[in-house]
Amino acid sequence: MNLADSSTLASSLITRGYRRVADEKDADLIVLNTCSVREKAESRVFGRLGEIYKYKREKPYMKIAVVRCMAQRLADELIKKVPHVDYVLGTDRLFELPDAIEGIEGTSSVMTAFGHENIDMIEPVKESPYSGFVTISRGCDNFCTYCIVPYVRGKERSHSDDYIVDAVKKMVDEGVVEATLLGQNVNSYKFGDTDFPKLLSRVSKESGIKRLRYMTSHPKDLSKRLVDVMAEDPTIMPHIHLPVQAGSNRVLQKMGRIYTVEHYLKIIEYIKKNLPYVVLTTDIIVGYPTETEEEYEATLKVVSEVQYDSAFMFRYSVRPGTEAAKFIDDVPEEDKIRRLNKLIKMQQKISYDQNQREVNQVRFSLIEGYSKRNPEKMRARTDGNKTVLFEAQGLDEGSIVPVKILAADAFTLHGEIVKPN
Ligand code: 5AD
Ligand code: SF4
Protein backbone atom coordinates (compact mmCIF):
# COMPACT_ATOMS: atom_id res chain seq x y z
CA MET A 1 0.00 0.00 0.00
CA ASN A 2 2.85 2.36 0.82
CA LEU A 3 4.56 1.49 -2.44
CA ALA A 4 1.32 2.31 -4.28
CA ASP A 5 0.99 5.65 -2.46
CA SER A 6 4.64 6.54 -3.10
CA SER A 7 4.17 5.95 -6.82
CA THR A 8 1.00 8.03 -6.84
CA LEU A 9 2.73 10.89 -5.03
CA ALA A 10 5.72 10.68 -7.38
CA SER A 11 3.46 10.90 -10.40
CA SER A 12 1.53 13.86 -8.94
CA LEU A 13 4.87 15.66 -8.41
CA ILE A 14 6.05 14.77 -11.92
CA THR A 15 2.80 16.14 -13.40
CA ARG A 16 3.58 19.43 -11.65
CA GLY A 17 6.98 19.65 -13.33
CA TYR A 18 9.20 17.92 -10.77
CA ARG A 19 11.83 15.47 -11.95
CA ARG A 20 13.03 12.23 -10.37
CA VAL A 21 16.79 11.97 -9.78
CA ALA A 22 18.77 8.76 -9.77
CA ASP A 23 20.82 9.59 -6.69
CA GLU A 24 19.26 11.01 -3.53
CA LYS A 25 22.21 13.32 -2.93
CA ASP A 26 21.25 15.21 -6.12
CA ALA A 27 17.68 15.77 -4.94
CA ASP A 28 16.33 19.19 -3.93
CA LEU A 29 13.35 17.48 -2.30
CA ILE A 30 13.34 14.18 -0.41
CA VAL A 31 10.03 12.65 0.64
CA LEU A 32 9.90 9.89 3.22
CA ASN A 33 6.64 7.95 3.03
CA THR A 34 6.41 6.40 6.47
CA CYS A 35 4.89 3.46 8.32
CA SER A 36 3.95 3.49 12.01
CA VAL A 37 2.84 -0.09 12.43
CA ARG A 38 5.82 -1.14 14.54
CA GLU A 39 8.39 0.80 16.54
CA LYS A 40 11.18 -0.49 14.29
CA ALA A 41 9.62 1.07 11.19
CA GLU A 42 9.61 4.43 12.94
CA SER A 43 13.16 4.20 14.27
CA ARG A 44 14.35 3.49 10.72
CA VAL A 45 12.76 6.74 9.56
CA PHE A 46 14.62 8.65 12.29
CA GLY A 47 17.79 6.92 11.12
CA ARG A 48 17.14 7.95 7.49
CA LEU A 49 16.42 11.54 8.57
CA GLY A 50 19.84 11.58 10.25
CA GLU A 51 21.52 10.37 7.04
CA ILE A 52 19.68 12.90 4.89
CA TYR A 53 20.75 15.75 7.18
CA LYS A 54 24.26 15.65 5.73
CA TYR A 55 22.90 16.62 2.27
CA LYS A 56 20.88 19.42 3.74
CA ARG A 57 23.87 20.86 5.54
CA GLU A 58 25.59 21.21 2.17
CA LYS A 59 22.57 22.69 0.42
CA PRO A 60 20.29 24.40 2.90
CA TYR A 61 17.63 25.06 0.22
CA MET A 62 16.93 21.34 0.09
CA LYS A 63 13.44 20.40 1.38
CA ILE A 64 12.59 17.31 3.40
CA ALA A 65 9.03 16.03 3.71
CA VAL A 66 7.74 13.28 5.99
CA VAL A 67 4.36 11.97 4.89
CA ARG A 68 1.62 9.50 5.88
CA CYS A 69 1.40 7.49 9.08
CA MET A 70 4.31 8.80 11.16
CA ALA A 71 3.50 12.35 10.10
CA GLN A 72 -0.10 11.71 11.16
CA ARG A 73 0.89 10.26 14.52
CA LEU A 74 3.56 12.79 15.53
CA ALA A 75 2.56 16.00 13.67
CA ASP A 76 4.31 19.08 15.23
CA GLU A 77 6.27 16.83 17.56
CA LEU A 78 8.15 15.48 14.53
CA ILE A 79 9.51 18.93 13.60
CA LYS A 80 10.37 19.58 17.24
CA LYS A 81 12.32 16.33 17.34
CA VAL A 82 13.91 16.74 13.91
CA PRO A 83 14.08 20.45 13.08
CA HIS A 84 15.50 19.92 9.57
CA VAL A 85 12.18 18.43 8.45
CA ASP A 86 10.28 21.04 6.38
CA TYR A 87 6.88 19.39 5.74
CA VAL A 88 4.81 16.96 7.80
CA LEU A 89 1.77 15.77 5.86
CA GLY A 90 -0.57 13.18 7.34
CA THR A 91 -2.71 10.47 5.81
CA ASP A 92 -5.30 12.59 4.03
CA ARG A 93 -2.92 15.42 3.18
CA LEU A 94 -0.05 13.80 1.36
CA PHE A 95 -1.22 14.78 -2.09
CA GLU A 96 -1.13 18.44 -1.02
CA LEU A 97 2.66 18.29 -0.91
CA PRO A 98 3.20 20.22 -4.20
CA ASP A 99 0.77 22.92 -2.96
CA ALA A 100 2.60 23.18 0.36
CA ILE A 101 5.99 23.46 -1.36
CA GLU A 102 4.70 26.13 -3.70
CA GLY A 103 3.12 28.04 -0.81
CA ILE A 104 -0.42 27.84 -2.19
CA GLU A 105 -2.90 29.60 0.08
CA GLY A 106 -4.47 27.44 2.75
CA THR A 107 -1.52 25.06 3.02
CA SER A 108 1.06 24.99 5.78
CA SER A 109 4.11 22.95 6.65
CA VAL A 110 2.30 20.67 9.12
CA MET A 111 -1.06 19.32 7.94
CA THR A 112 -2.73 16.34 9.57
CA ALA A 113 -6.48 17.00 9.72
CA PHE A 114 -8.58 14.19 8.29
CA GLY A 115 -11.42 14.58 5.81
CA HIS A 116 -9.47 16.53 3.19
CA GLU A 117 -9.00 13.72 0.74
CA ASN A 118 -11.34 13.14 -2.15
CA ILE A 119 -10.48 9.50 -2.56
CA ASP A 120 -11.82 9.17 -6.08
CA MET A 121 -9.38 11.87 -7.21
CA ILE A 122 -6.43 9.63 -6.39
CA GLU A 123 -5.11 8.09 -9.59
CA PRO A 124 -3.81 4.55 -9.16
CA VAL A 125 -0.32 4.07 -10.50
CA LYS A 126 1.53 1.18 -12.09
CA GLU A 127 4.24 -0.53 -10.08
CA SER A 128 5.94 -1.53 -13.32
CA PRO A 129 4.90 -1.55 -16.99
CA TYR A 130 3.20 -4.91 -16.44
CA SER A 131 1.79 -4.83 -12.91
CA GLY A 132 -0.23 -2.34 -10.91
CA PHE A 133 -1.87 -1.71 -7.55
CA VAL A 134 -5.37 -0.41 -7.08
CA THR A 135 -6.38 0.67 -3.60
CA ILE A 136 -10.03 -0.34 -3.13
CA SER A 137 -10.48 0.97 0.39
CA ARG A 138 -8.52 3.16 2.77
CA GLY A 139 -8.42 3.20 6.56
CA CYS A 140 -9.66 0.59 9.01
CA ASP A 141 -12.52 0.39 11.52
CA ASN A 142 -11.37 -2.73 13.34
CA PHE A 143 -9.27 -1.29 16.14
CA CYS A 144 -7.31 -4.43 16.95
CA THR A 145 -5.92 -3.43 20.34
CA TYR A 146 -2.22 -3.49 19.34
CA CYS A 147 -2.64 -1.64 16.06
CA ILE A 148 -2.01 2.02 15.22
CA VAL A 149 -3.51 1.81 11.71
CA PRO A 150 -7.08 2.96 12.53
CA TYR A 151 -5.66 6.03 14.31
CA VAL A 152 -3.25 7.05 11.57
CA ARG A 153 -5.18 5.94 8.50
CA GLY A 154 -8.61 7.00 9.66
CA LYS A 155 -12.05 5.51 9.08
CA GLU A 156 -12.58 2.92 6.40
CA ARG A 157 -13.80 4.37 3.12
CA SER A 158 -14.28 2.43 -0.11
CA HIS A 159 -13.81 3.46 -3.70
CA SER A 160 -16.81 2.84 -5.95
CA ASP A 161 -16.84 -0.44 -7.87
CA ASP A 162 -17.03 1.52 -11.14
CA TYR A 163 -13.90 3.49 -10.21
CA ILE A 164 -12.01 0.26 -9.44
CA VAL A 165 -13.11 -1.54 -12.62
CA ASP A 166 -12.20 1.54 -14.69
CA ALA A 167 -8.82 1.89 -12.96
CA VAL A 168 -7.91 -1.72 -13.76
CA LYS A 169 -9.25 -1.39 -17.33
CA LYS A 170 -7.08 1.68 -17.87
CA MET A 171 -4.03 -0.22 -16.64
CA VAL A 172 -4.83 -3.12 -18.97
CA ASP A 173 -5.00 -0.68 -21.89
CA GLU A 174 -1.50 0.44 -20.95
CA GLY A 175 -0.13 -3.10 -20.96
CA VAL A 176 -0.58 -4.23 -17.35
CA VAL A 177 -1.18 -7.99 -16.99
CA GLU A 178 -1.36 -8.33 -13.20
CA ALA A 179 -3.31 -6.11 -10.82
CA THR A 180 -3.41 -6.25 -7.02
CA LEU A 181 -6.44 -4.85 -5.20
CA LEU A 182 -5.40 -3.33 -1.87
CA GLY A 183 -7.12 -2.57 1.41
CA GLN A 184 -6.40 -2.98 5.15
CA ASN A 185 -9.32 -5.39 5.23
CA VAL A 186 -10.54 -6.08 1.71
CA ASN A 187 -13.25 -8.44 2.99
CA SER A 188 -15.19 -5.62 4.55
CA TYR A 189 -15.29 -3.74 1.22
CA LYS A 190 -18.79 -2.45 0.56
CA PHE A 191 -20.04 0.02 -2.00
CA GLY A 192 -23.82 0.10 -2.51
CA ASP A 193 -24.70 -3.57 -2.85
CA THR A 194 -21.25 -4.58 -4.08
CA ASP A 195 -19.29 -6.61 -1.54
CA PHE A 196 -15.76 -7.94 -2.02
CA PRO A 197 -16.53 -11.25 -3.82
CA LYS A 198 -18.80 -9.37 -6.21
CA LEU A 199 -16.14 -6.70 -6.80
CA LEU A 200 -13.46 -9.31 -7.47
CA SER A 201 -15.69 -11.07 -10.03
CA ARG A 202 -16.58 -7.80 -11.70
CA VAL A 203 -12.95 -6.69 -12.01
CA SER A 204 -11.96 -10.10 -13.33
CA LYS A 205 -14.75 -10.28 -15.91
CA GLU A 206 -14.93 -6.67 -17.06
CA SER A 207 -11.38 -5.30 -17.00
CA GLY A 208 -9.59 -7.78 -19.25
CA ILE A 209 -6.79 -8.26 -16.67
CA LYS A 210 -4.90 -11.54 -16.98
CA ARG A 211 -3.97 -12.03 -13.30
CA LEU A 212 -5.74 -10.60 -10.30
CA ARG A 213 -4.56 -10.55 -6.66
CA TYR A 214 -5.72 -8.90 -3.47
CA MET A 215 -4.58 -8.23 0.09
CA THR A 216 -5.17 -8.18 3.06
CA SER A 217 -7.95 -10.39 4.40
CA HIS A 218 -9.37 -10.40 7.90
CA PRO A 219 -10.45 -13.85 9.17
CA LYS A 220 -13.62 -12.44 10.73
CA ASP A 221 -14.95 -11.31 7.34
CA LEU A 222 -13.54 -13.82 4.84
CA SER A 223 -16.60 -15.53 3.41
CA LYS A 224 -17.03 -18.95 1.81
CA ARG A 225 -18.43 -17.11 -1.19
CA LEU A 226 -15.06 -15.41 -1.71
CA VAL A 227 -13.35 -18.81 -1.77
CA ASP A 228 -16.02 -20.08 -4.21
CA VAL A 229 -15.44 -17.09 -6.50
CA MET A 230 -11.69 -17.81 -6.43
CA ALA A 231 -12.28 -21.49 -7.17
CA GLU A 232 -14.35 -20.70 -10.25
CA ASP A 233 -12.16 -18.02 -11.72
CA PRO A 234 -8.63 -18.82 -12.94
CA THR A 235 -7.87 -15.11 -13.33
CA ILE A 236 -7.85 -14.74 -9.53
CA MET A 237 -4.49 -16.00 -8.34
CA PRO A 238 -4.45 -18.77 -5.70
CA HIS A 239 -2.83 -16.86 -2.87
CA ILE A 240 -4.51 -15.85 0.39
CA HIS A 241 -2.78 -13.77 3.03
CA LEU A 242 -4.79 -14.41 6.17
CA PRO A 243 -3.20 -12.94 9.32
CA VAL A 244 -3.84 -15.22 12.30
CA GLN A 245 -1.83 -13.08 14.80
CA ALA A 246 -2.08 -15.59 17.68
CA GLY A 247 -3.11 -19.17 18.42
CA SER A 248 -4.97 -18.84 21.71
CA ASN A 249 -8.53 -17.62 22.09
CA ARG A 250 -7.73 -15.57 25.17
CA VAL A 251 -4.95 -13.67 23.40
CA LEU A 252 -7.06 -13.27 20.25
CA GLN A 253 -9.85 -11.81 22.34
CA LYS A 254 -7.47 -9.46 24.12
CA MET A 255 -6.16 -8.43 20.70
CA GLY A 256 -9.71 -7.57 19.66
CA ARG A 257 -9.56 -9.91 16.68
CA ILE A 258 -13.22 -11.07 17.03
CA TYR A 259 -12.63 -14.66 15.70
CA THR A 260 -11.63 -17.81 17.56
CA VAL A 261 -8.88 -20.25 16.61
CA GLU A 262 -11.58 -22.81 15.76
CA HIS A 263 -13.27 -20.37 13.36
CA TYR A 264 -9.92 -19.54 11.76
CA LEU A 265 -9.06 -23.21 11.24
CA LYS A 266 -12.49 -23.87 9.74
CA ILE A 267 -11.89 -21.18 7.12
CA ILE A 268 -8.47 -22.66 6.36
CA GLU A 269 -10.06 -26.09 5.96
CA TYR A 270 -12.64 -24.70 3.53
CA ILE A 271 -9.94 -22.87 1.57
CA LYS A 272 -7.73 -25.94 1.28
CA LYS A 273 -10.63 -28.13 0.25
CA ASN A 274 -11.79 -25.79 -2.49
CA LEU A 275 -8.48 -24.33 -3.69
CA PRO A 276 -6.09 -27.28 -3.87
CA TYR A 277 -3.13 -25.20 -5.15
CA VAL A 278 -3.58 -22.31 -2.78
CA VAL A 279 -0.59 -20.56 -1.23
CA LEU A 280 -1.33 -19.47 2.34
CA THR A 281 0.58 -16.76 4.16
CA THR A 282 0.03 -15.03 7.48
CA ASP A 283 1.11 -12.44 10.05
CA ILE A 284 1.90 -13.43 13.65
CA ILE A 285 2.72 -11.44 16.77
CA VAL A 286 4.54 -13.04 19.71
CA GLY A 287 4.94 -11.63 23.20
CA TYR A 288 1.64 -9.76 23.32
CA PRO A 289 1.01 -8.40 26.87
CA THR A 290 0.22 -11.28 29.29
CA GLU A 291 0.94 -14.01 26.67
CA THR A 292 2.01 -17.10 28.62
CA GLU A 293 4.38 -19.83 27.41
CA GLU A 294 1.37 -22.13 26.89
CA GLU A 295 -0.42 -19.51 24.82
CA TYR A 296 2.70 -19.03 22.73
CA GLU A 297 2.88 -22.80 22.25
CA ALA A 298 -0.71 -22.64 20.99
CA THR A 299 0.49 -20.25 18.26
CA LEU A 300 3.16 -22.79 17.26
CA LYS A 301 0.46 -25.44 17.13
CA VAL A 302 -1.67 -23.42 14.71
CA VAL A 303 1.39 -22.73 12.55
CA SER A 304 2.17 -26.41 12.44
CA GLU A 305 -1.44 -27.33 11.68
CA VAL A 306 -1.99 -24.82 8.87
CA GLN A 307 1.43 -25.29 7.21
CA TYR A 308 1.75 -21.77 5.80
CA ASP A 309 3.90 -21.22 2.74
CA SER A 310 5.42 -18.23 4.46
CA ALA A 311 4.75 -15.85 7.32
CA PHE A 312 5.59 -12.37 8.54
CA MET A 313 6.47 -12.78 12.20
CA PHE A 314 6.88 -9.99 14.72
CA ARG A 315 7.47 -9.45 18.39
CA TYR A 316 4.94 -7.15 19.97
CA SER A 317 5.93 -3.51 20.24
CA VAL A 318 3.88 -0.90 22.07
CA ARG A 319 2.18 1.69 19.84
CA PRO A 320 1.37 4.75 21.94
CA GLY A 321 -2.31 5.66 21.83
CA THR A 322 -3.61 2.12 21.17
CA GLU A 323 -5.72 0.10 23.63
CA ALA A 324 -2.87 -2.35 24.22
CA ALA A 325 -0.58 0.53 25.23
CA LYS A 326 -2.68 0.70 28.42
CA PHE A 327 -1.70 -2.90 29.30
CA ILE A 328 1.61 -3.61 30.97
CA ASP A 329 4.08 -4.80 28.33
CA ASP A 330 5.05 -7.62 30.68
CA VAL A 331 6.69 -10.24 28.46
CA PRO A 332 10.44 -9.65 28.94
CA GLU A 333 12.30 -8.66 25.77
CA GLU A 334 14.52 -11.75 25.94
CA ASP A 335 11.43 -13.99 26.03
CA LYS A 336 9.93 -12.16 23.05
CA ILE A 337 13.16 -12.65 21.11
CA ARG A 338 13.38 -16.32 22.06
CA ARG A 339 9.74 -16.93 21.13
CA LEU A 340 10.16 -15.15 17.82
CA ASN A 341 13.37 -16.95 16.89
CA LYS A 342 11.89 -20.35 17.62
CA LEU A 343 8.81 -19.51 15.57
CA ILE A 344 10.89 -18.25 12.64
CA LYS A 345 12.96 -21.41 12.67
CA MET A 346 9.86 -23.57 12.71
CA GLN A 347 8.23 -21.61 9.89
CA GLN A 348 11.39 -21.81 7.79
CA LYS A 349 11.25 -25.57 7.95
CA ILE A 350 7.56 -25.50 7.00
CA SER A 351 8.25 -23.08 4.11
CA TYR A 352 10.93 -25.49 2.90
CA ASP A 353 8.51 -28.43 3.08
CA GLN A 354 5.73 -26.48 1.38
CA ASN A 355 8.10 -25.49 -1.41
CA GLN A 356 9.09 -29.14 -1.94
CA ARG A 357 5.44 -29.79 -2.79
CA GLU A 358 5.89 -27.51 -5.80
CA VAL A 359 8.64 -29.71 -7.28
CA ASN A 360 7.59 -31.34 -10.58
CA GLN A 361 4.60 -29.00 -10.89
CA VAL A 362 4.25 -26.55 -13.75
CA ARG A 363 3.48 -23.01 -12.57
CA PHE A 364 2.45 -20.18 -14.86
CA SER A 365 4.82 -17.41 -13.89
CA LEU A 366 5.10 -13.71 -14.64
CA ILE A 367 8.61 -12.68 -15.72
CA GLU A 368 9.93 -9.80 -13.60
CA GLY A 369 13.53 -9.56 -14.83
CA TYR A 370 16.84 -11.15 -13.90
CA SER A 371 17.92 -12.78 -10.66
CA LYS A 372 19.74 -10.18 -8.57
CA ARG A 373 22.45 -12.60 -7.49
CA ASN A 374 22.80 -14.59 -10.68
CA PRO A 375 22.21 -12.65 -13.89
CA GLU A 376 22.44 -15.91 -15.88
CA LYS A 377 18.95 -16.60 -14.55
CA MET A 378 15.65 -14.88 -15.00
CA ARG A 379 13.17 -14.26 -12.17
CA ALA A 380 9.42 -14.73 -12.27
CA ARG A 381 6.48 -14.84 -9.88
CA THR A 382 4.32 -17.95 -9.81
CA ASP A 383 0.54 -17.81 -9.68
CA GLY A 384 0.87 -18.53 -5.93
CA ASN A 385 3.14 -15.47 -5.55
CA LYS A 386 6.43 -17.32 -5.06
CA THR A 387 9.71 -16.31 -6.67
CA VAL A 388 11.04 -18.78 -9.24
CA LEU A 389 14.44 -18.61 -10.96
CA PHE A 390 15.26 -20.35 -14.23
CA GLU A 391 17.98 -20.29 -16.84
CA ALA A 392 16.98 -18.01 -19.70
CA GLN A 393 18.00 -14.74 -21.30
CA GLY A 394 16.15 -12.00 -23.09
CA LEU A 395 12.57 -13.04 -22.37
CA ASP A 396 10.12 -10.14 -22.18
CA GLU A 397 9.39 -8.77 -18.72
CA GLY A 398 5.68 -9.04 -18.12
CA SER A 399 5.18 -12.18 -20.18
CA ILE A 400 3.59 -15.20 -18.54
CA VAL A 401 5.42 -18.48 -19.11
CA PRO A 402 4.97 -22.06 -17.89
CA VAL A 403 7.82 -23.01 -15.56
CA LYS A 404 8.42 -26.54 -14.34
CA ILE A 405 9.72 -26.52 -10.76
CA LEU A 406 12.81 -28.70 -10.36
CA ALA A 407 14.03 -27.82 -6.87
CA ALA A 408 13.27 -25.47 -3.99
CA ASP A 409 14.67 -24.04 -0.79
CA ALA A 410 12.71 -22.24 1.94
CA PHE A 411 12.63 -18.93 0.03
CA THR A 412 12.93 -19.59 -3.70
CA LEU A 413 11.83 -22.09 -6.33
CA HIS A 414 14.18 -23.16 -9.13
CA GLY A 415 12.81 -24.39 -12.42
CA GLU A 416 12.98 -24.53 -16.20
CA ILE A 417 10.80 -23.10 -18.91
CA VAL A 418 8.46 -25.66 -20.41
CA LYS A 419 9.11 -25.56 -24.14
CA PRO A 420 6.11 -26.02 -26.42
CA ASN A 421 6.21 -29.37 -28.24
N1 5AD B 1 3.52 -4.96 17.40
C1 5AD B 1 3.96 -5.97 16.60
N2 5AD B 1 3.39 -6.26 15.42
C2 5AD B 1 2.36 -5.50 15.01
N3 5AD B 1 1.60 -5.57 13.90
C3 5AD B 1 0.68 -4.58 13.95
N4 5AD B 1 0.82 -3.87 15.09
C4 5AD B 1 1.86 -4.44 15.78
C5 5AD B 1 2.48 -4.17 17.03
N5 5AD B 1 2.07 -3.20 17.82
C6 5AD B 1 1.76 -6.58 12.84
C7 5AD B 1 0.50 -7.42 12.69
C8 5AD B 1 -0.06 -6.92 11.37
C9 5AD B 1 1.18 -6.55 10.62
C10 5AD B 1 0.99 -5.62 9.48
O1 5AD B 1 1.99 -5.93 11.61
O2 5AD B 1 0.88 -8.78 12.58
O3 5AD B 1 -0.83 -7.88 10.69
FE1 SF4 C 1 -4.70 -3.04 12.24
FE2 SF4 C 1 -6.56 -4.85 12.85
FE3 SF4 C 1 -7.10 -2.92 11.06
FE4 SF4 C 1 -5.38 -4.89 10.41
S1 SF4 C 1 -7.58 -5.15 10.86
S2 SF4 C 1 -5.09 -2.67 10.05
S3 SF4 C 1 -4.38 -5.29 12.38
S4 SF4 C 1 -6.70 -2.64 13.24
PDB file of N, CA and C and ligand atoms in Angstrom, residues 37-38 146 245 283 285 314-317 319, ligand 1:
ATOM      1  N   VAL A  37       3.476   1.113  11.889  1.00  0.00           N
ATOM      2  CA  VAL A  37       2.839  -0.088  12.429  1.00  0.00           C
ATOM      3  C   VAL A  37       3.645  -0.730  13.550  1.00  0.00           C
ATOM      4  N   ARG A  38       4.976  -0.652  13.436  1.00  0.00           N
ATOM      5  CA  ARG A  38       5.816  -1.139  14.539  1.00  0.00           C
ATOM      6  C   ARG A  38       6.878  -0.094  14.857  1.00  0.00           C
ATOM      7  N   TYR A 146      -3.655  -3.800  19.455  1.00  0.00           N
ATOM      8  CA  TYR A 146      -2.222  -3.495  19.338  1.00  0.00           C
ATOM      9  C   TYR A 146      -1.930  -2.522  18.207  1.00  0.00           C
ATOM     10  N   GLN A 245      -2.339 -13.889  13.675  1.00  0.00           N
ATOM     11  CA  GLN A 245      -1.826 -13.083  14.797  1.00  0.00           C
ATOM     12  C   GLN A 245      -1.482 -13.899  16.039  1.00  0.00           C
ATOM     13  N   ASP A 283       0.354 -13.309   9.150  1.00  0.00           N
ATOM     14  CA  ASP A 283       1.114 -12.441  10.054  1.00  0.00           C
ATOM     15  C   ASP A 283       0.923 -12.979  11.481  1.00  0.00           C
ATOM     16  N   ILE A 285       2.048 -12.243  15.740  1.00  0.00           N
ATOM     17  CA  ILE A 285       2.717 -11.437  16.774  1.00  0.00           C
ATOM     18  C   ILE A 285       3.011 -12.347  17.965  1.00  0.00           C
ATOM     19  N   PHE A 314       6.426 -11.176  13.999  1.00  0.00           N
ATOM     20  CA  PHE A 314       6.884  -9.988  14.722  1.00  0.00           C
ATOM     21  C   PHE A 314       6.824 -10.218  16.212  1.00  0.00           C
ATOM     22  N   ARG A 315       7.699  -9.500  16.952  1.00  0.00           N
ATOM     23  CA  ARG A 315       7.470  -9.445  18.393  1.00  0.00           C
ATOM     24  C   ARG A 315       6.672  -8.173  18.669  1.00  0.00           C
ATOM     25  N   TYR A 316       5.824  -8.265  19.647  1.00  0.00           N
ATOM     26  CA  TYR A 316       4.939  -7.149  19.974  1.00  0.00           C
ATOM     27  C   TYR A 316       5.750  -5.911  20.323  1.00  0.00           C
ATOM     28  N   SER A 317       5.344  -4.775  19.778  1.00  0.00           N
ATOM     29  CA  SER A 317       5.930  -3.508  20.238  1.00  0.00           C
ATOM     30  C   SER A 317       4.800  -2.530  20.527  1.00  0.00           C
ATOM     31  N   ARG A 319       2.482   0.526  20.677  1.00  0.00           N
ATOM     32  CA  ARG A 319       2.183   1.686  19.842  1.00  0.00           C
ATOM     33  C   ARG A 319       1.407   2.688  20.695  1.00  0.00           C
TER      34      ARG A 319
HETATM   35  N1  5AD B   1       3.525  -4.963  17.403  1.00  0.00           N
HETATM   36  C1  5AD B   1       3.958  -5.968  16.599  1.00  0.00           C
HETATM   37  N2  5AD B   1       3.391  -6.257  15.419  1.00  0.00           N
HETATM   38  C2  5AD B   1       2.357  -5.505  15.006  1.00  0.00           C
HETATM   39  N3  5AD B   1       1.600  -5.567  13.896  1.00  0.00           N
HETATM   40  C3  5AD B   1       0.685  -4.578  13.952  1.00  0.00           C
HETATM   41  N4  5AD B   1       0.823  -3.866  15.092  1.00  0.00           N
HETATM   42  C4  5AD B   1       1.863  -4.441  15.780  1.00  0.00           C
HETATM   43  C5  5AD B   1       2.484  -4.174  17.028  1.00  0.00           C
HETATM   44  N5  5AD B   1       2.067  -3.197  17.824  1.00  0.00           N
HETATM   45  C6  5AD B   1       1.762  -6.584  12.845  1.00  0.00           C
HETATM   46  C7  5AD B   1       0.501  -7.425  12.685  1.00  0.00           C
HETATM   47  C8  5AD B   1      -0.060  -6.922  11.371  1.00  0.00           C
HETATM   48  C9  5AD B   1       1.180  -6.548  10.619  1.00  0.00           C
HETATM   49  C10 5AD B   1       0.991  -5.625   9.478  1.00  0.00           C
HETATM   50  O1  5AD B   1       1.990  -5.931  11.607  1.00  0.00           O
HETATM   51  O2  5AD B   1       0.877  -8.777  12.581  1.00  0.00           O
HETATM   52  O3  5AD B   1      -0.833  -7.881  10.694  1.00  0.00           O
END
